[in-house]
Short mmCIF file of C-alpha atoms in Angstrom, two decimals:
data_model
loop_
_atom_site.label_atom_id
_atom_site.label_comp_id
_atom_site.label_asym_id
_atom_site.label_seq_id
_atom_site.Cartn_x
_atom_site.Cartn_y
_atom_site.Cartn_z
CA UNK A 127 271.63 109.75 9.61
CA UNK A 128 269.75 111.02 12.61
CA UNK A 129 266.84 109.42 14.34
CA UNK A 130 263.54 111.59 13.31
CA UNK A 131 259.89 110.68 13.86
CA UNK A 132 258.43 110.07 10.58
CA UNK A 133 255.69 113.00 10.88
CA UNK A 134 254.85 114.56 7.56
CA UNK A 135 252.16 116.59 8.03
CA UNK A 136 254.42 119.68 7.15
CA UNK A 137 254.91 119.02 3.68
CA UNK A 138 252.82 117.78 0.77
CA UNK A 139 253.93 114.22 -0.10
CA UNK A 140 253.94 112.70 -3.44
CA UNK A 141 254.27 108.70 -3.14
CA UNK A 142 254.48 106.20 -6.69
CA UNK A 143 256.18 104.33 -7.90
CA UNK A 144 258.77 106.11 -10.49
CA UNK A 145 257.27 105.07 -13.22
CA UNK A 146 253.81 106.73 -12.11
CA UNK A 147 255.33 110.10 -11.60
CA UNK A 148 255.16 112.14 -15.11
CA UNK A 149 258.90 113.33 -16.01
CA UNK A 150 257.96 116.44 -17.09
CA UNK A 151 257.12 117.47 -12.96
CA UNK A 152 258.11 121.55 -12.89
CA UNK A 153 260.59 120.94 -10.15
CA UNK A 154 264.10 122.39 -9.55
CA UNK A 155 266.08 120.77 -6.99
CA UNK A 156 265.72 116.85 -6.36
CA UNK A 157 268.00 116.29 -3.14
CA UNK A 158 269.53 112.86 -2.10
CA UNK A 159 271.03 112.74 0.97
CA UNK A 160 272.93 109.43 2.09
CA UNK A 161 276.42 108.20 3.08
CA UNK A 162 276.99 106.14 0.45
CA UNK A 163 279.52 103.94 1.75
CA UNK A 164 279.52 102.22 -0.91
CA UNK A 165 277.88 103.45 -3.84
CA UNK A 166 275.51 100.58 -5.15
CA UNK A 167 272.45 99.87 -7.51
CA UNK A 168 269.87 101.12 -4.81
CA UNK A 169 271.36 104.80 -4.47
CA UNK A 170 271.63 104.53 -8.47
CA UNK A 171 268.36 103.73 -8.50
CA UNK A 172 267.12 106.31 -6.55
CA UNK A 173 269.31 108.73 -8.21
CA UNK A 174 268.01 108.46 -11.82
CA UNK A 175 264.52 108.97 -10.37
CA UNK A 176 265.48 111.85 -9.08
CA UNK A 177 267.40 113.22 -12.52
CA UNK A 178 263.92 112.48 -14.17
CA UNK A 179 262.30 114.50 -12.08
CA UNK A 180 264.16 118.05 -11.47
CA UNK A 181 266.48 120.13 -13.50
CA UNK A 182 269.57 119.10 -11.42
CA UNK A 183 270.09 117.25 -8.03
CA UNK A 184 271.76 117.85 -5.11
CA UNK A 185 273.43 114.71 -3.38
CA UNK A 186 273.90 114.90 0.42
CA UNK A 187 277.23 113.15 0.76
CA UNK A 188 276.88 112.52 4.92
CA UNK A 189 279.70 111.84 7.61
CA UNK A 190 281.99 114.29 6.21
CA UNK A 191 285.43 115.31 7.53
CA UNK A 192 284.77 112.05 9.83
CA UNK A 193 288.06 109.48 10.44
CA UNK A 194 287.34 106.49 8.54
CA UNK A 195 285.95 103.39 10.16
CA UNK A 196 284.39 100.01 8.99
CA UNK A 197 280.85 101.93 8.90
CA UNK A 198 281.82 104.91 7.07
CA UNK A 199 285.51 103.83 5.31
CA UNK A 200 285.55 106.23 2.34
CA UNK A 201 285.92 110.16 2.42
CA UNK A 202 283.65 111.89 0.88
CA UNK A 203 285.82 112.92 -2.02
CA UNK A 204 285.89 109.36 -2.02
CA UNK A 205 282.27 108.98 -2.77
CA UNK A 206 281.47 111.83 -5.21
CA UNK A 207 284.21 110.04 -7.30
CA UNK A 208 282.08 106.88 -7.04
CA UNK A 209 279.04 108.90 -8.22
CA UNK A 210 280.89 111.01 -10.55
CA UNK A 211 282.32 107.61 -12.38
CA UNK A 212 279.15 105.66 -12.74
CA UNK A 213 277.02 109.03 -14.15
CA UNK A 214 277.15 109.51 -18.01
CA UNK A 215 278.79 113.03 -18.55
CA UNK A 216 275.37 114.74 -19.44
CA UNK A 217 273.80 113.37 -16.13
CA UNK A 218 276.98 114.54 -13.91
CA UNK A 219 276.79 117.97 -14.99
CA UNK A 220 272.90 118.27 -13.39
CA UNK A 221 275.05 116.81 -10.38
CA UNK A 222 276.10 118.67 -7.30
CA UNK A 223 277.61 116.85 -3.93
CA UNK A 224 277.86 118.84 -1.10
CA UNK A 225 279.24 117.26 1.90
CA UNK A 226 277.72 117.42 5.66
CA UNK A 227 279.86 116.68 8.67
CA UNK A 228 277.79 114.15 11.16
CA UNK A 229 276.82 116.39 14.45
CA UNK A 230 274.84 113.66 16.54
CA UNK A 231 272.35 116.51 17.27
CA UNK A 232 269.36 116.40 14.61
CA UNK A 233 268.15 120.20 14.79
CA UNK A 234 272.23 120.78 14.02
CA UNK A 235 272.29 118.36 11.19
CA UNK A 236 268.79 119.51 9.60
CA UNK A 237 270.15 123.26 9.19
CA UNK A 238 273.61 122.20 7.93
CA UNK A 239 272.03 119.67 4.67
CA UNK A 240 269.41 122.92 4.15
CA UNK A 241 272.32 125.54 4.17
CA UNK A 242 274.36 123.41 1.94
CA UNK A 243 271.39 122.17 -0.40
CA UNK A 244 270.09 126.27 -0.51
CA UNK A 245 273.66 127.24 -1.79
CA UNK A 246 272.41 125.79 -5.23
CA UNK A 247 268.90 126.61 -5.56
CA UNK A 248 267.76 130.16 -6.59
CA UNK A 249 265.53 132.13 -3.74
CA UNK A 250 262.06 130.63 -4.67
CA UNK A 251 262.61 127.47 -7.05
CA UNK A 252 261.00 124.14 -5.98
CA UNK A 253 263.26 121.59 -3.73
CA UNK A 254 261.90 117.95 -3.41
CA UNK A 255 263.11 115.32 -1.34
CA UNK A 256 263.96 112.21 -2.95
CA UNK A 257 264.08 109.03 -0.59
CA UNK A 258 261.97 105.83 0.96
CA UNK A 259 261.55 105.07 4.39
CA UNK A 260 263.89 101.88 4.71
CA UNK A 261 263.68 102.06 8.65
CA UNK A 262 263.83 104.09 11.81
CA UNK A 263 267.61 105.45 9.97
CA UNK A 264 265.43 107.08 6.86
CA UNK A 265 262.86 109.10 9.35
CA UNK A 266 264.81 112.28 8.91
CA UNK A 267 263.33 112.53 5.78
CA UNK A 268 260.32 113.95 7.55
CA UNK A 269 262.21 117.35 9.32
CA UNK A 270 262.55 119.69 6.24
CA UNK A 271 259.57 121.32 5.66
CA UNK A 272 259.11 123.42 2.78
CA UNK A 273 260.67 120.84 0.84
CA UNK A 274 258.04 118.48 -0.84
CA UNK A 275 259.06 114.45 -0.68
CA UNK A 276 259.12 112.23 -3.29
CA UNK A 277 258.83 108.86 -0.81
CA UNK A 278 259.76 106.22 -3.58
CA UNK A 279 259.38 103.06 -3.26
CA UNK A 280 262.27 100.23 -2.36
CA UNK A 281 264.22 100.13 -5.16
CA UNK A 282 265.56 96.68 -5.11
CA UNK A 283 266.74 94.79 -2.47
CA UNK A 284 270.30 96.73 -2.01
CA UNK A 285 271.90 97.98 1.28
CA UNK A 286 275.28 99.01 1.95
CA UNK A 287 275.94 97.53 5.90
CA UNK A 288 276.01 93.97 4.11
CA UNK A 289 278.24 94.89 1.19
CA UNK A 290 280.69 96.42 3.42
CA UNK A 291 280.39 93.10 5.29
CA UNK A 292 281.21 91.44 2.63
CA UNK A 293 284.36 93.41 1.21
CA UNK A 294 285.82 93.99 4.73
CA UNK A 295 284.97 90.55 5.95
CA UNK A 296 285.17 87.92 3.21
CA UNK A 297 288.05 90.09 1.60
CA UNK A 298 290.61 90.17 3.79
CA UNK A 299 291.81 86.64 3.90
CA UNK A 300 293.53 86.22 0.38
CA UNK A 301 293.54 87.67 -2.65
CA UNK A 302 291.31 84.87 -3.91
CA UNK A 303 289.21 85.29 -0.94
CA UNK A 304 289.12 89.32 -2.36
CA UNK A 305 288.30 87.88 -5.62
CA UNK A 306 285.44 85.91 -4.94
CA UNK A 307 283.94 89.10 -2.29
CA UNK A 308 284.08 91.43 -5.48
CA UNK A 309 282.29 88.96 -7.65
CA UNK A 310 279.62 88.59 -4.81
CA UNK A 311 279.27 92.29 -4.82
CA UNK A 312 279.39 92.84 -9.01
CA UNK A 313 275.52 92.24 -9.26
CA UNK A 314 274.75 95.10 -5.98
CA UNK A 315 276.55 98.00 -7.44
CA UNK A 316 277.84 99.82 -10.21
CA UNK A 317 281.47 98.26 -12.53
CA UNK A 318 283.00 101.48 -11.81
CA UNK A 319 282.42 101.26 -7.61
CA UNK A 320 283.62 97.60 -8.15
CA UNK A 321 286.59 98.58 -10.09
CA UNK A 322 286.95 101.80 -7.14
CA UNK A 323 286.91 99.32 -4.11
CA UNK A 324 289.43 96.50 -6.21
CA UNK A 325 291.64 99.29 -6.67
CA UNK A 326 291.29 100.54 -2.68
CA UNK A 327 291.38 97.00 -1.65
CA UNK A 328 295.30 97.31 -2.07
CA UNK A 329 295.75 100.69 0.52
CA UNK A 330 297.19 100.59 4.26
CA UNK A 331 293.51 102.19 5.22
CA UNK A 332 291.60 98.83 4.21
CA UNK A 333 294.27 96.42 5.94
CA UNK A 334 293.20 98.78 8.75
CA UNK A 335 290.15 98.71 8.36
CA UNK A 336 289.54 95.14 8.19
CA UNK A 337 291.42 94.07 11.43
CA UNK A 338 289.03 96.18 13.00
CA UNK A 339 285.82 94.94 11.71
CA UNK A 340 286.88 91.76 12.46
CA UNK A 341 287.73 93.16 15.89
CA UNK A 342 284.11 94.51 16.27
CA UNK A 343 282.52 91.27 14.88
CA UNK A 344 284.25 89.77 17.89
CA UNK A 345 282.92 91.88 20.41
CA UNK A 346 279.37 91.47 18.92
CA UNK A 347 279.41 87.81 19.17
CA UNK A 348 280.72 88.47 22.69
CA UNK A 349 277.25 89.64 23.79
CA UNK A 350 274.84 87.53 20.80
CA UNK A 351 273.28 85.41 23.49
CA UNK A 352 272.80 88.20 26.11
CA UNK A 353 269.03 88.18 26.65
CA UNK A 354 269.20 92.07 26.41
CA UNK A 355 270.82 93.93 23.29
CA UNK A 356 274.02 95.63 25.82
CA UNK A 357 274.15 99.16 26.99
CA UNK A 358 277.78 100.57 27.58
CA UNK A 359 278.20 103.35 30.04
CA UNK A 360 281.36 104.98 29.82
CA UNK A 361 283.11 108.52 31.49
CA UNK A 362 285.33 111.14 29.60
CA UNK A 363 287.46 113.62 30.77
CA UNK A 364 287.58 116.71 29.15
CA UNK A 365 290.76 118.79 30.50
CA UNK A 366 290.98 122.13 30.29
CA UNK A 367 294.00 124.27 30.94
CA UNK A 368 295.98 127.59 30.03
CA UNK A 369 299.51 127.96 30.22
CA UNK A 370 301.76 129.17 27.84
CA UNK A 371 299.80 131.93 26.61
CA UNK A 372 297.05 129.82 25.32
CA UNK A 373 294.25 127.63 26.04
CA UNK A 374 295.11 123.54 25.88
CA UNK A 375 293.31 120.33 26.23
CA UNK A 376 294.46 116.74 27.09
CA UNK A 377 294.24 114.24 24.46
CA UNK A 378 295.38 110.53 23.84
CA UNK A 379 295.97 108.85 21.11
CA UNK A 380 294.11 105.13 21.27
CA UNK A 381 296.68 102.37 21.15
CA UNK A 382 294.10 99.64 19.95
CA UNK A 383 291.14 99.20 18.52
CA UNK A 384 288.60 100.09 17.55
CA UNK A 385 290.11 103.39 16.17
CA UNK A 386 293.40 102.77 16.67
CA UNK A 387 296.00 105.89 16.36
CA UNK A 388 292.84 108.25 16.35
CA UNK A 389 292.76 111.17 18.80
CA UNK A 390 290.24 110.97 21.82
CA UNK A 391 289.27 112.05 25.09
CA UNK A 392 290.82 110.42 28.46
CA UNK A 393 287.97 107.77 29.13
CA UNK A 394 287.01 104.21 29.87
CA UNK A 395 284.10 102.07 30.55
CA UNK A 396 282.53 102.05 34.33
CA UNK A 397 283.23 99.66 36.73
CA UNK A 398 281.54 97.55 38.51
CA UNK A 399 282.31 99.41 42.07
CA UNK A 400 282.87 102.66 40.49
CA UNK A 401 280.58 106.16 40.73
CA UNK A 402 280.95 108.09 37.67
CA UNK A 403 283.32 110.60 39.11
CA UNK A 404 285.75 107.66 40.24
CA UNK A 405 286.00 106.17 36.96
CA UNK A 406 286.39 109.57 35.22
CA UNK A 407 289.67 109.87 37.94
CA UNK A 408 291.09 106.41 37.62
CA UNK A 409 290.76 106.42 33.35
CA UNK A 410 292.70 109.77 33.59
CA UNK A 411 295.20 108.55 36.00
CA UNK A 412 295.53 105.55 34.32
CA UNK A 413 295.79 106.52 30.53
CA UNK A 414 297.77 109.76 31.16
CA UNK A 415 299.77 109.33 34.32
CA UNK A 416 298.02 112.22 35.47
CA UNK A 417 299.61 113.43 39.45
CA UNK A 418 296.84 116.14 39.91
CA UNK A 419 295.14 115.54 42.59
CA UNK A 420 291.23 114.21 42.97
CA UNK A 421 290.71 117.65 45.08
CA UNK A 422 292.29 119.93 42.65
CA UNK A 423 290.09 117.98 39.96
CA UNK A 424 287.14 118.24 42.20
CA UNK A 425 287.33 122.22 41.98
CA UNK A 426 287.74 122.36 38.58
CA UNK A 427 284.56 120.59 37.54
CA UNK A 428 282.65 122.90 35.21
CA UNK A 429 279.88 121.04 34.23
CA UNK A 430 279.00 116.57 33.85
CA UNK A 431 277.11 116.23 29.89
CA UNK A 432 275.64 112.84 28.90
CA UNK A 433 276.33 112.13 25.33
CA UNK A 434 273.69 109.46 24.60
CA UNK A 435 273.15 109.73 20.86
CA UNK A 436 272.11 105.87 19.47
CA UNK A 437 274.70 105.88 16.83
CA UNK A 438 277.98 107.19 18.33
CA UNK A 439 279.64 104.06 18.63
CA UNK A 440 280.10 100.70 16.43
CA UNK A 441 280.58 98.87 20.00
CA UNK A 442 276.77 99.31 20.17
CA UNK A 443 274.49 101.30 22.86
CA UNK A 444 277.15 103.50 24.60
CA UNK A 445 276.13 106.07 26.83
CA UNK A 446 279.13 108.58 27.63
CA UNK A 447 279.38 111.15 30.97
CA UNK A 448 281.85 113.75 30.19
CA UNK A 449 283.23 115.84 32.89
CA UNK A 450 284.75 119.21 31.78
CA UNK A 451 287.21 120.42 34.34
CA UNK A 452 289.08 123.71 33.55
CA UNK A 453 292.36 123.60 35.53
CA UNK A 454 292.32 127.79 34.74
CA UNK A 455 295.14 129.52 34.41
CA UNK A 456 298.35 127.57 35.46
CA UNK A 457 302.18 128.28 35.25
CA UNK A 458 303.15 125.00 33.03
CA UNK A 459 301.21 122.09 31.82
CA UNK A 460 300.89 119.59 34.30
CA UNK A 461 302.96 116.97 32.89
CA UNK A 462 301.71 113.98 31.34
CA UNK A 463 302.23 110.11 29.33
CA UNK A 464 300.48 107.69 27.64
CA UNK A 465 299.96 104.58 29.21
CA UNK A 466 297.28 101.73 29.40
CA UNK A 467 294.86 101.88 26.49
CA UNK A 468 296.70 105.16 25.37
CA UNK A 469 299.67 104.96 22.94
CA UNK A 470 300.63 109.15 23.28
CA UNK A 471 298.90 111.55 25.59
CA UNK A 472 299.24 115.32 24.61
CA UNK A 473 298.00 118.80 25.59
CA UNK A 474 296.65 120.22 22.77
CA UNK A 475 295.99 123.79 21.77
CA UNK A 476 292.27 124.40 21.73
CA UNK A 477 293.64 126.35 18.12
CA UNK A 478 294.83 123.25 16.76
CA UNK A 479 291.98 120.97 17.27
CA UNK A 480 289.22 121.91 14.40
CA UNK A 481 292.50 120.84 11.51
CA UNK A 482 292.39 117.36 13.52
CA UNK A 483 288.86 117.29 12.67
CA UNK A 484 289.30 113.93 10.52
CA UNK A 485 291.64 112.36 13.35
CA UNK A 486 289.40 112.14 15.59
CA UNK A 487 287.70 108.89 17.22
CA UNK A 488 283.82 108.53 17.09
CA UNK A 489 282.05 111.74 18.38
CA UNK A 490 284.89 113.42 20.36
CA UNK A 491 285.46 115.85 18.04
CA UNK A 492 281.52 116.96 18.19
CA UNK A 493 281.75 116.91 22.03
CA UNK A 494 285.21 119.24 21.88
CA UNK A 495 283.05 121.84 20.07
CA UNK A 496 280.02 121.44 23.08
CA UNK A 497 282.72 122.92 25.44
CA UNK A 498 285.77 124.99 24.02
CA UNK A 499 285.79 127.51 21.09
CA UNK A 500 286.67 125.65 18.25
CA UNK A 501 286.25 127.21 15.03
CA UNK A 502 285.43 124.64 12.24
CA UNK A 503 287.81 124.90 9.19
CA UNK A 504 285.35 122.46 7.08
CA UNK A 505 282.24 125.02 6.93
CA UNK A 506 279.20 123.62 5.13
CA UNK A 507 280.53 124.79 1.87
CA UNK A 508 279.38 123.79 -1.66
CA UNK A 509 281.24 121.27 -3.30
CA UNK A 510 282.52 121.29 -7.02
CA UNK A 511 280.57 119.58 -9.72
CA UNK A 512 280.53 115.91 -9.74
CA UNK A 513 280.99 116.52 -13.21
#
């Protein structure tokens, strides 16, 4: 979720513990917002609280429309089903799950959940907030005011990073090895999300999946005894060009991982004797085969963004500079190949990109829509009844 400060002076606050809090509270709307990846006893927990409370509940399903990685592995079809399978049928139909795409811009995100959560709730009927404040991750509870918060307690010691450590990690070797994960996890989360994640255990996606959280434990380990927790800086190039009658952008397609086979930016990590502006040349030389040259690029610099949001990458602290250049209008696209740490690179109608939403890798779909005219095909749109 976004970082937020945890001010909540614009709100009345009701903290107990559940069982302090009378049932019969007139409220209308409890709202849970989380990513629930994977659904376990703690977001049940929280859950029922809030069915006791209000007449029906809105659940937040975050990091919609988002490619799957070892963080956020399930769609979030995936995850109503989860919900929708461990709710008795009378519960499920006070149910809605509306799903919210991650922008890496809070003020973005706040105005997408209320859009999608106000789609359900008659003009003038109570809303509440259901949630705890686990860490510096839950402090966006604290930016919707005119929405009362029900700050609940911990409800037992549950939390999803170490479950999916456990069923991407300790399941991969064997199908013992899976055997004895899912018995580790049957005590942390509902017998229908155990039964979901035996059954996904056996899909191309986890195999993926799990050679690239091992991949990222790797790197982790890498820099464990660094005094300092690492900060990555890294350049993009963001490619701009018309030709054939319509706008285009260059893309690659990542040959390893993390995120292999997902769509991204031309881009790389600085060096050592690098500025900026030379590694943002020599990663799109390198990964493209790119012959423009560094004065034609020069000219069509538009504008150098930072992209510095704490959670854009699983690699850990990794600060971006992306340089839009607009080539303008040209006679043919300058031609291009993958190569290096790029399996495919492709122009790309600016048209085409918001139905590749889901393909691409980390937030390079989010920066796309900073610079070009992309016109999302997932809106924040109310999702059918989790019953």
């Amino acid at each position: 979720m976004p970082q937020a400060s945890s001010h909540t002076a614009s709100k009345r606050v009701i903290s107990a513990a559940p069982e302090t809090l009378p049932t019969s509270m007139p409220l209308h709307t409890a709202v849970l917002i989380g990513r629930f990846q994977p659904l376990h006893n703690g977001h049940m927990a929280l859950l029922h609280a809030a069915l006791e409370r209000a007449r029906q509940v809105v659940v937040v399903l975050g990091s919609a429309w988002q490619a799957p990685n070892p963080k956020n592995p399930f769609s979030w079809q995936e995850r109503a089903q989860m919900l929708r399978d461990a709710l008795s049928k009378e519960d499920a139909e006070r149910v809605q799950c509306v799903p919210v795409r991650d922008y890496y811009n809070e003020p973005l995100w706040v105005n997408a959940v209320r859009d999608a959560v106000q789609a359900h709730v008659p003009e003038g009927a109570s809303v509440a907030l259901v949630g705890h404040f686990k860490d510096s991750s839950s402090s966006y509870l604290a930016r919707f005011p005119g929405w009362e918060l029900i700050s609940l307690p911990r409800l037992g010691q549950f939390d999803a990073t170490p479950l999916r450590d456990i069923f991407l990690g300790e399941g991969s070797a064997s199908p013992e090895a899976m055997d004895a994960a899912l018995g580790k996890l049957s005590t942390h989360m509902p017998e229908s999300t155990l039964a979901f994640l035996r059954h996904w255990a056996h899909t191309p996606l986890y195999v993926r999946l799990q050679k690239e959280w091992h991949m990222l434990q790797a790197y982790k380990e890498a820099w464990a005894k660094a005094p300092y927790a690492p900060l990555f800086v890294t350049v993009d190039a963001l490619l701009r060009c018309h030709a054939k009658g319509q706008g285009h952008v260059l893309l690659i397609q990542r040959g390893h991982a993390p995120g292999v086979g997902l769509w991204a930016l031309p881009g790389g990590f600085l060096e050592q004797r690098d500025s900026l502006w030379q590694s943002c040349v020599r990663e799109l030389r390198e990964e493209t085969c790119s012959s423009i040259s560094e004065a034609d690029l020069l000219a069509a610099v538009q504008a150098v963004q930072v992209f510095d949001h704490p959670d854009r990458s699983l690699r850990g602290r990794t600060i971006t500079h992306v340089h839009y250049l607009d080539l303008g209008m040209q006679p043919a696209l300058p031609p291009v190949q993958g190569a290096d740490d790029a399996a495919l690179a492709r122009w790309v109608p600016i048209v085409d990109l918001a139905q590749m939403e889901g393909e691409f890798f980390e937030d390079h779909f989010q920066i796309l829509c900073q610079f070009l005219p992309i016109t999302l095909i997932h809106g924040e749109q109310p999702a059918r009844q989790v019953a």
